[in-house]
Coordinates of C-alpha atoms and ligand atoms in Angstrom, one line a residue:
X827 CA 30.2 1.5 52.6
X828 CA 28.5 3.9 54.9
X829 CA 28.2 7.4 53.5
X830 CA 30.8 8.9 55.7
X831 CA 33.1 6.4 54.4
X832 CA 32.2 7.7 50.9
X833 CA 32.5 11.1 51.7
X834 CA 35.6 10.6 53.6
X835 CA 38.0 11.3 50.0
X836 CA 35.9 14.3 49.0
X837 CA 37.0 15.6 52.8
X838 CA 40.2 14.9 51.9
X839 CA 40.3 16.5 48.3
X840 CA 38.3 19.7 49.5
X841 CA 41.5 20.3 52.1
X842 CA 42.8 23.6 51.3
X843 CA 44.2 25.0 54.4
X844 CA 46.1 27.7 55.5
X845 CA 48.8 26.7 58.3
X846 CA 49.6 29.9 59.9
X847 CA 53.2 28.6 60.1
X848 CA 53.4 26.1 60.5
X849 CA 67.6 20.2 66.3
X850 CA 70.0 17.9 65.9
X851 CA 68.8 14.6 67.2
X852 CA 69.9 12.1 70.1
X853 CA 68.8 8.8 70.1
X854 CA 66.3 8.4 72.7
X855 CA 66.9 5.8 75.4
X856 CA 64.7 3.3 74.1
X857 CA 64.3 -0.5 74.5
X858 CA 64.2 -1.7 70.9
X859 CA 62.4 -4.9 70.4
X860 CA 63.6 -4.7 66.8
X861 CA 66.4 -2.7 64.7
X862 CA 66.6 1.0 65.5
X863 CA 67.5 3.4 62.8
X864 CA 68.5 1.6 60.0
X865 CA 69.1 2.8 56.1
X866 CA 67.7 0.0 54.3
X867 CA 64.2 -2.0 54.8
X868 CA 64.7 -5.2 56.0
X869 CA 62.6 -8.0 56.7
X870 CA 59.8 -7.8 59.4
X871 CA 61.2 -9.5 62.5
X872 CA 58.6 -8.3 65.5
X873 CA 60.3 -9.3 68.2
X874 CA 59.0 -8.5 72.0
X875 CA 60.8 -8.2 75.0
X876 CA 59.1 -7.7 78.1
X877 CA 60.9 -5.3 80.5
X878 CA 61.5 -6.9 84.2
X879 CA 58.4 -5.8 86.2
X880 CA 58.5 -3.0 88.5
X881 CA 58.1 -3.9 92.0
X882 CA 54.3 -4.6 92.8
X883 CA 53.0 -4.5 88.7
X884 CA 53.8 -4.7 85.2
X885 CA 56.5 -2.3 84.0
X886 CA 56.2 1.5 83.8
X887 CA 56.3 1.1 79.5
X888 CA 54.8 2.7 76.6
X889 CA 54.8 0.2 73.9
X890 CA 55.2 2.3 70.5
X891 CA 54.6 0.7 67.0
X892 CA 55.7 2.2 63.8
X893 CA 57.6 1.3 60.5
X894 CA 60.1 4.4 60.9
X895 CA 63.4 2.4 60.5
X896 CA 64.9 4.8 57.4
X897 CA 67.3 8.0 57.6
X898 CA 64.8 10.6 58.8
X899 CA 61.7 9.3 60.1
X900 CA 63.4 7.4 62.5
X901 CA 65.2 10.5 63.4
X902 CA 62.4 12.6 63.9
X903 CA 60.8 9.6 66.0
X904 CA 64.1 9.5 68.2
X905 CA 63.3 13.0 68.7
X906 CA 59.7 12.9 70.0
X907 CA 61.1 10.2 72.2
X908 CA 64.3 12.0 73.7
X909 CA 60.9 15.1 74.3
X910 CA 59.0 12.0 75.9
X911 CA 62.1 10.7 78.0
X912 CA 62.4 14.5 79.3
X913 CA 59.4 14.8 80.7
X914 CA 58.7 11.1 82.1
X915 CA 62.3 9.5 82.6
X916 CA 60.8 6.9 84.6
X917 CA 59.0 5.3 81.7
X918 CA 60.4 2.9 79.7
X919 CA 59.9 3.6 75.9
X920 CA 59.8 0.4 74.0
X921 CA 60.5 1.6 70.5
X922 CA 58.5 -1.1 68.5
X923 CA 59.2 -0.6 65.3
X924 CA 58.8 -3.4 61.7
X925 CA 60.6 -2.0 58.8
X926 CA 59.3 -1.4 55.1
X927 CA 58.2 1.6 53.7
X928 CA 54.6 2.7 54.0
X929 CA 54.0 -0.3 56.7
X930 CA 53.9 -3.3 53.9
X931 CA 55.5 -5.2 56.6
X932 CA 54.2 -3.5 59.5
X933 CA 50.5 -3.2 59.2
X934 CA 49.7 -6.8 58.7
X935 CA 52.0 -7.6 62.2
X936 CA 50.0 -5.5 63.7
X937 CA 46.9 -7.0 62.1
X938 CA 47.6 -9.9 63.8
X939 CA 48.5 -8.5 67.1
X940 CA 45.5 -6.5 67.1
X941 CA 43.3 -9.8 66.5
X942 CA 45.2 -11.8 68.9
X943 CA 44.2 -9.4 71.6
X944 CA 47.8 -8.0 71.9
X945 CA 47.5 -4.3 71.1
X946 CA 51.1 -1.8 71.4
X947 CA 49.9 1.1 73.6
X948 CA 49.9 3.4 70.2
X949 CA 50.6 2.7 66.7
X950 CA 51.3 4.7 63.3
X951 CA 48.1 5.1 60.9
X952 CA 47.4 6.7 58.2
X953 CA 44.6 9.4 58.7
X954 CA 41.5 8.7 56.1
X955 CA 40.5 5.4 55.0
X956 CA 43.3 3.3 56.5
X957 CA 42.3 4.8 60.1
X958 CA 38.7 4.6 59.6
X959 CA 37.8 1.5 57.7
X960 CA 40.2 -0.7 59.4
X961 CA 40.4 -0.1 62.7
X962 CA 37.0 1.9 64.1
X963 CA 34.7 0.8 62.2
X964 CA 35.8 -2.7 64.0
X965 CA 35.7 -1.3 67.0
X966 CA 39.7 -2.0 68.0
X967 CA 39.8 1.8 69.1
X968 CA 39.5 4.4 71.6
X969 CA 38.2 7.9 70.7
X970 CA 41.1 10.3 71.6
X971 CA 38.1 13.3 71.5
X972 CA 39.0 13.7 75.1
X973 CA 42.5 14.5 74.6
X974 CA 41.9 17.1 71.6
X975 CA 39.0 18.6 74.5
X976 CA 41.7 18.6 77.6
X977 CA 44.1 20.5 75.6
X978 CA 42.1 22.7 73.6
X979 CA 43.2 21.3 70.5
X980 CA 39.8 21.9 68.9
X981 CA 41.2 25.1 67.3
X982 CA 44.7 24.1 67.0
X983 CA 44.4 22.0 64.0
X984 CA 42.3 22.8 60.4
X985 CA 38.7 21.7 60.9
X986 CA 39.1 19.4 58.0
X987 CA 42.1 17.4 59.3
X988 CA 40.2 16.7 62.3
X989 CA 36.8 15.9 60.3
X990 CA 39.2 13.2 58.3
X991 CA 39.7 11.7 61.7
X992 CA 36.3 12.1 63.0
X993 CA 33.4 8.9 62.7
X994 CA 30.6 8.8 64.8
X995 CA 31.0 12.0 66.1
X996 CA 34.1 11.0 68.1
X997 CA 37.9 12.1 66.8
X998 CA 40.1 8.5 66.7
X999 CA 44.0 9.2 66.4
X1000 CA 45.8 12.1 67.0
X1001 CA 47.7 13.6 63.6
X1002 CA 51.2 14.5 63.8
X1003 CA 52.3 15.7 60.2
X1004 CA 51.5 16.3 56.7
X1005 CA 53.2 14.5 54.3
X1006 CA 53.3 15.3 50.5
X1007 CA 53.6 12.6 48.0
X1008 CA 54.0 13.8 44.4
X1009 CA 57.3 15.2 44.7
X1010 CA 60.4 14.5 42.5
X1011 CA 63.6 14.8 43.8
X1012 CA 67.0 15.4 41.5
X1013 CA 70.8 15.6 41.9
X1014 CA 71.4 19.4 40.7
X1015 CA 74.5 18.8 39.5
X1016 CA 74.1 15.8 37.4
X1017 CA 71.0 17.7 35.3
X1018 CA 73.4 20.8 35.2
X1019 CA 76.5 18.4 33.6
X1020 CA 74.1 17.4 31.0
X1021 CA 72.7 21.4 30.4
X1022 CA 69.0 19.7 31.9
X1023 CA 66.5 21.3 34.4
X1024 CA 63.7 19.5 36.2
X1025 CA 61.1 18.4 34.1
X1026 CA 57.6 20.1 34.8
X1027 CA 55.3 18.0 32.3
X1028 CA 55.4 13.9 31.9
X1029 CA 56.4 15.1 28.2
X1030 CA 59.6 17.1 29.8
X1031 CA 60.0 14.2 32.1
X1032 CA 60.5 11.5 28.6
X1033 CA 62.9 14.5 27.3
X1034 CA 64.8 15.1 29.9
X1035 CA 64.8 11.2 30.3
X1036 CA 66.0 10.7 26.6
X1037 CA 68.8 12.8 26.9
X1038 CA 70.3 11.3 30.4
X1039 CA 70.2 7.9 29.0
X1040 CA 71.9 8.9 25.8
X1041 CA 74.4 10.1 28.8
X1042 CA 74.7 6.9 30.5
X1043 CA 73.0 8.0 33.1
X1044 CA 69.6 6.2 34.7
X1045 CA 67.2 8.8 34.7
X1046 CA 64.5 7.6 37.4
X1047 CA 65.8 5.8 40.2
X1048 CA 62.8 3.3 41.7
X1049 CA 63.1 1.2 44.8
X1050 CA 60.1 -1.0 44.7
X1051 CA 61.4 -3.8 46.4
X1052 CA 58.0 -2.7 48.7
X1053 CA 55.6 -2.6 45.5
X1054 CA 53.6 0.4 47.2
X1055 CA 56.5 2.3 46.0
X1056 CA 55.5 1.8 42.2
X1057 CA 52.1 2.5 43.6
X1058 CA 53.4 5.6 44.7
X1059 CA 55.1 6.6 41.0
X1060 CA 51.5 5.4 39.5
X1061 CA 49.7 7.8 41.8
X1062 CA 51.4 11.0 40.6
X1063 CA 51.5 9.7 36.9
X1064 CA 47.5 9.5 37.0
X1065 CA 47.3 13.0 38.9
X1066 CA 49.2 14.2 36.2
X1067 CA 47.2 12.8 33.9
X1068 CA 43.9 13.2 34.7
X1069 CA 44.1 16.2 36.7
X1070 CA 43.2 17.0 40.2
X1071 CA 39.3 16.2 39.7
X1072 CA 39.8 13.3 37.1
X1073 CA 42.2 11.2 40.0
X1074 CA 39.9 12.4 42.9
X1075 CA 36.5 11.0 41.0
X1076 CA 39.2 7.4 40.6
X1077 CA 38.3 7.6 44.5
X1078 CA 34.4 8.1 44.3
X1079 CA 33.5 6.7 41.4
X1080 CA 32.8 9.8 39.4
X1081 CA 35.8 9.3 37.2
X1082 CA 36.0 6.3 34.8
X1083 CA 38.6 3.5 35.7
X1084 CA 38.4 2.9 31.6
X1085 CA 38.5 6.0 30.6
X1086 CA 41.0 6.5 27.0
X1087 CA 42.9 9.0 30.1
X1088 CA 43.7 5.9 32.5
X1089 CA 45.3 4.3 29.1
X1090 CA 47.2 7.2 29.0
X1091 CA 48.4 7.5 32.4
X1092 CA 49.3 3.6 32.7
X1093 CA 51.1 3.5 29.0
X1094 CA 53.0 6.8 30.7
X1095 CA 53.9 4.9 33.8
X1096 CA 55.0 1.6 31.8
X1097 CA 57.3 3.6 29.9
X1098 CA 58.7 5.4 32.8
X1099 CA 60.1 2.3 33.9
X1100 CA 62.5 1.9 30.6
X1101 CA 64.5 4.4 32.4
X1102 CA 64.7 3.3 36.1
X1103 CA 67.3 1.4 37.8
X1104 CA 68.1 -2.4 36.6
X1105 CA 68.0 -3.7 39.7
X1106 CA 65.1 -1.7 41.7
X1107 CA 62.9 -4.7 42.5
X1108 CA 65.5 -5.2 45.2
X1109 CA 66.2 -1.5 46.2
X1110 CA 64.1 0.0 49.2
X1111 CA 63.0 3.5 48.6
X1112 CA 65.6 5.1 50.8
X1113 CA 68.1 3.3 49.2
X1114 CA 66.5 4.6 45.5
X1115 CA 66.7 8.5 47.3
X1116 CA 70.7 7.3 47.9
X1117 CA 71.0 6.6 44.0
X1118 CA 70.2 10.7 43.2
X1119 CA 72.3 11.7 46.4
X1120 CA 75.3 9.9 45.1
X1121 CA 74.5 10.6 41.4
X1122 CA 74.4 7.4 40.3
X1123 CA 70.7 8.6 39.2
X1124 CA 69.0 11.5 38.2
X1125 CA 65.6 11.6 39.5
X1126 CA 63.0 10.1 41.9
X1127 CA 59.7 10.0 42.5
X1128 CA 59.3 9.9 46.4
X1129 CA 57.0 11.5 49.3
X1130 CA 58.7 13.8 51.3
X1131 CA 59.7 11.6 53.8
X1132 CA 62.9 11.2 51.1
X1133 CA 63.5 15.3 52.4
X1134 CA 64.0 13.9 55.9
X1135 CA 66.4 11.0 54.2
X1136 CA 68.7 14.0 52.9
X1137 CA 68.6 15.8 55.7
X1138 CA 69.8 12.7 57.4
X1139 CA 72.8 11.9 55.1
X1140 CA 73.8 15.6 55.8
X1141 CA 72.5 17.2 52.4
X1142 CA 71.5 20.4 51.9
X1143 CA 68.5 21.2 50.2
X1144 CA 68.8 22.9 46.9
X1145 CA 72.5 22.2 46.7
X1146 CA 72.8 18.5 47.5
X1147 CA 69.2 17.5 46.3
X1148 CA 67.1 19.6 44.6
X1149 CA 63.1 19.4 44.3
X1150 CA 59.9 19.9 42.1
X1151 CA 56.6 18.6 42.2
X1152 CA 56.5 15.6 40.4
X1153 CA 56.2 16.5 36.4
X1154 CA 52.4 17.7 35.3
X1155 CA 51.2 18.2 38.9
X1156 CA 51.9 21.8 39.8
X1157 CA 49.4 23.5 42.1
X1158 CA 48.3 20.0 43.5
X1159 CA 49.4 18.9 46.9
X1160 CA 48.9 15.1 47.1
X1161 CA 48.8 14.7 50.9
X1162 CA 48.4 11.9 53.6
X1163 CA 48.9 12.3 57.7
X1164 CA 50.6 10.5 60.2
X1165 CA 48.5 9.7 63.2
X1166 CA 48.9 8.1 66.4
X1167 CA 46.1 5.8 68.0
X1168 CA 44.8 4.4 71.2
X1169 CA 43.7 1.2 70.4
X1170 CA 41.3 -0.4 73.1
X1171 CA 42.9 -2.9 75.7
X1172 CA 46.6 -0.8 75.4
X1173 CA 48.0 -2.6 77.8
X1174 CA 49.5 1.2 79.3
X1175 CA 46.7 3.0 78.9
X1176 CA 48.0 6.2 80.7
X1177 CA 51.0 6.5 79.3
X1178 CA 49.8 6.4 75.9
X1179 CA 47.1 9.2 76.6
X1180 CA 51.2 11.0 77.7
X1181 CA 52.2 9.9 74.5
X1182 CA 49.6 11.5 72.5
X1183 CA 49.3 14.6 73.9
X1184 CA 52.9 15.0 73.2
X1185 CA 52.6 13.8 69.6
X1186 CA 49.6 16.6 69.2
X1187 CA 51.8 19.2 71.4
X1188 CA 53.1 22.1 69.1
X1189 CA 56.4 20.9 71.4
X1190 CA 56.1 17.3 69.9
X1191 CA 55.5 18.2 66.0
X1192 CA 58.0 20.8 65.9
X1193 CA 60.6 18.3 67.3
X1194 CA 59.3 15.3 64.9
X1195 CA 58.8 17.2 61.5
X1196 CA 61.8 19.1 60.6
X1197 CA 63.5 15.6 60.9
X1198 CA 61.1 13.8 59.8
X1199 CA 60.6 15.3 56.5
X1200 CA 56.9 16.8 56.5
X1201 CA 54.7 19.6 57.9
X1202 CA 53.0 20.0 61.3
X1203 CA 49.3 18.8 61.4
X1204 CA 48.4 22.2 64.3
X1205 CA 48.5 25.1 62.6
X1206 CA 51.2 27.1 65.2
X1207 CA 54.2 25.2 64.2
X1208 CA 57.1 27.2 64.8
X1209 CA 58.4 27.7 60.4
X1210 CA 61.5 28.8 61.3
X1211 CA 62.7 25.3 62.9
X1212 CA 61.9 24.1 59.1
X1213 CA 64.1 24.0 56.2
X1214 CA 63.6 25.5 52.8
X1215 CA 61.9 22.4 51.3
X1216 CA 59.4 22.3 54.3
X1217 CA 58.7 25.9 54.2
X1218 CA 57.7 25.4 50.5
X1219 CA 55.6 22.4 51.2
X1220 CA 53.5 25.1 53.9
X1221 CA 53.2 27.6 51.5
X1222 CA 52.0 24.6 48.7
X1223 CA 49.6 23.0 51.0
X1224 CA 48.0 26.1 52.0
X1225 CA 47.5 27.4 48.4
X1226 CA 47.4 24.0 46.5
X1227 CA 44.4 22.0 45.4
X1228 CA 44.4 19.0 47.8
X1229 CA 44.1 15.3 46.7
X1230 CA 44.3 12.2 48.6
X1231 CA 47.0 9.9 48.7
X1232 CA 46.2 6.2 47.5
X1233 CA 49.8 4.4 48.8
X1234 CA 49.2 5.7 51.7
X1235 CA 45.9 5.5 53.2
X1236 CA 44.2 8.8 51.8
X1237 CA 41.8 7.6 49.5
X1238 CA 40.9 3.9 49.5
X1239 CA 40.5 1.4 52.0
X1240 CA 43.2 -1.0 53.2
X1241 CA 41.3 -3.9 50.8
X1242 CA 41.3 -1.6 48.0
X1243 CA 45.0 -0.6 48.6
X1244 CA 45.7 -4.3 48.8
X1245 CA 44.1 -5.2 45.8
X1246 CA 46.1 -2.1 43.9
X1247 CA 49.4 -3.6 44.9
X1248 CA 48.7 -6.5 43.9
X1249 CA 47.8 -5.0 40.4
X1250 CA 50.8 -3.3 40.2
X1251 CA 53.0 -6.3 41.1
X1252 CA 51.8 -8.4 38.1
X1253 CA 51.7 -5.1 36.0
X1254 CA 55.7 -3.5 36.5
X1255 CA 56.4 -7.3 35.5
X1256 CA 54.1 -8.0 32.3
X1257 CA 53.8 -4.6 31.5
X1258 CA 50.4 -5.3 29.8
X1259 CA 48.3 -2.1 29.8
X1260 CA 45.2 -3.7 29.0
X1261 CA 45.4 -6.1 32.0
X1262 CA 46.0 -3.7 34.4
X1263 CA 43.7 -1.1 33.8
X1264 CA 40.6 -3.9 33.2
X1265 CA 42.1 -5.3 36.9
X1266 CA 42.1 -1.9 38.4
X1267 CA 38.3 -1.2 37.2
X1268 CA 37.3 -4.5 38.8
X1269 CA 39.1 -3.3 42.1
X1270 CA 36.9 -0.4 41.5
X1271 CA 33.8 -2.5 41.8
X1272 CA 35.4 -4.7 44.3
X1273 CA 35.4 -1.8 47.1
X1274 CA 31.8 -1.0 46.2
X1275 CA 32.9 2.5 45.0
X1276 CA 32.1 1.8 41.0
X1277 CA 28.9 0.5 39.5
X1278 CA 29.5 -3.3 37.5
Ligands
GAL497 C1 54.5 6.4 54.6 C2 54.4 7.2 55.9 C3 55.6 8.1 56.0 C4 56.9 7.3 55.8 C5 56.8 6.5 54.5 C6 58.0 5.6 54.2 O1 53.4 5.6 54.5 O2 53.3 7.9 56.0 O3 55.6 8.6 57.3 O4 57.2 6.6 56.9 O5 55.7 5.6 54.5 O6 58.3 4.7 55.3

């Protein structure tokens, strides 16, 4: 691992910035190769479909790939397109899209596009490891520099989300958002019928968990038929646990993976799950954020993509849904970023270079992110398009301590991700503490971040 790799998560962690401040959507006219907006994950099925050819060359496309098929990102995807379609209606957006939360279908599709030479013009990636380790270091991408140096983006966007991007002294993807991933998310009115608030601690959360139970209601609802969703839970169960600096060292190696506080946090996290859902090995997590909206559960741990789900199904924040950071991790933001990329050979070169200067437009970010659920990446977002939710997660990301997302691409490679969900499969099953934690030390090692 190089050193900029290594120091890549202490970037991340150090992030404390201030963003200055930071409508209805219509589907874009998009070719769809695969399901548009849909409310549940469903099996990858890439499909292409070439466009008839304009006269005299290929067809005037921009080839898009994400996993935004869910209430809310798609929404706020739809609305960077319809921005797009505006200001070049003759090119044809193919909206490319493989469903499953957090790309666990998506990313290995386009793994095996990328290999076989068959690049989209721009895909989704996580800023941090993900972006970095996997794609430029194997030299599959294009430095977007250029673009940040046409539009004098240089001092549009914090210095340390661009230095997260940055390898070899070239920037890589353009970011479009902040997202915040150790939120909980509750149905106001079943805590109120059972004379509960929001838990703040994980001792609250067991409490409060006790009690709805006894009330014949399930407490936590989980959707992990995507396993990076219990990855997800696990991540804000060890912040909470170990603190900001404990989980941050997980990343570096400074903090022990068998460390009496890792028992902790994983006995924690396997008795969360005697109060989630029966059946959430087949629920997706949008499908999970529908149990609290129709009260069928209480709770749910979820990034805030699950704000742009409520917004979607026409809830009102603090009235439908209500919101807290997930219980013991107050004061810490746990944050990852969307970005877009130019990988090398994209078949529409030009219009992707359109495509992302939209995406890093303050025009483009402030049509995505109140839709889609997270923050602007620029600094000059326009806070009054942004709901009550969003404008707390400003104010939190720009007085929080920052730490780096694991589920989604923040802190550990893409093999070291891999290796965690695989952990987690066996361990949400067996439930064996002891087996887990020795697995997730190994996995440690494994990435070359933790001495034998
Ligand atoms: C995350 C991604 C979010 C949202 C979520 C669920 O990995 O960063 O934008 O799409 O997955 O699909």
């Amino acid at each position: 691992m190089s050193k900029k790799r290594f120091w890549l998560p202490i970037v991340l962690m150090v992030l404390a910035l201030v963003l200055a401040a930071c409508g209805g959507t219509t589907p874009a006219e998009t070719t769809t190769p695969t399901e548009a907006a849909a409310p549940v994950e469903e099996e990858a099925a890439p499909v292409e479909e070439e466009a008839a050819p304009v006269e005299g060359g290929t067809a005037n496309q921009l080839e898009f790939y994400s996993w935004w098929t869910a209430g809310g990102e798609a929404d706020g995807l739809n609305a960077m397109y319809d921005v797009f379609k505006t200001m070049y209606p003759d090119i044809e957006i193919v909206n490319a899209t493989v469903a499953g939360g957090a790309g666990s279908n998506a990313k290995a599709v386009l793994a095996t596009r990328m290999q076989a030479g068959d690049p989209p013009d721009s895909f989704q990636v996580h800023a941090g490891h993900e972006l970095i380790d996997t794609w430029v270091v194997a030299d599959k991408m294009e430095p977007v520099t250029f673009i940040f140096e046409e539009n004098g983006w240089m001092d549009a966007y914090p210095a340390d989300v661009i230095s997260i991007l940055s390898h070899d002294g070239e920037i890589w993807s353009v970011p479009v958002n902040i997202h915040r991933s150790n939120v909980m998310w509750y149905n106001p009115a079943v805590l109120e019928a059972n004379g509960l608030t929001a838990p703040t601690t994980m001792e609250e959360f067991f409490t409060v968990a006790d009690a709805l139970q006894e009330a014949g209601v399930t407490p936590l609802a989980l959707g992990d038929n995507g396993i990076w969703t219990s990855t997800h839970l696990l991540e804000s169960v060890l912040l909470a646990t170990l603190g900001a600096d404990g989980y941050r060292g997980l990343w570096t190696g400074e903090t022990d993976w068998n460390s009496p506080e890792v028992t902790t946090a994983l006995e924690s996290f396997a008795r969360m799950l005697d109060y989630v859902n029966a059946d959430h090995a087949a629920l997706s997590w949008d499908q999970a954020a529908q149990l609290v909206a129709d009260g069928d559960a209480a709770m749910t741990i979820m990034g805030d993509w699950a704000n742009g789900y409520f917004t979607s199904i026409d809830l009102e924040p603090n009235v439908g849904y209500g919101y807290a950071p997930s219980p013991g991790t107050d004061g810490v933001f746990m944050m990852l970023s969307d970005t877009f990329s130019l990988p090398q050979g994209a078949p529409h070169r030009d219009n992707a270079i359109k495509w992302l200067t939209l995406a890093g437009s303050r025009e483009g970010q402030d049509a995505f992110n109140p839709l889609k659920g997270s923050i602007p990446a620029r600094t000059d977002g326009d806070r009054s398009l942004y709901d009550v939710y969003l404008q707390s997660a400003m104010d939190d990301f720009a007085s929080n301590a920052i730490t780096p997302s694991l589920a989604h691409g923040a802190a550990a490679s893409e093999g070291w991700v891999t290796a965690f969900n695989d952990i987690m499969t066996l361990f949400v099953t067996d439930r064996n503490v002891g087996n887990a934690q020795t697995a997730m030390a190994q996995a440690c090692v494994n990435a070359g971040v933790c001495g034998q």
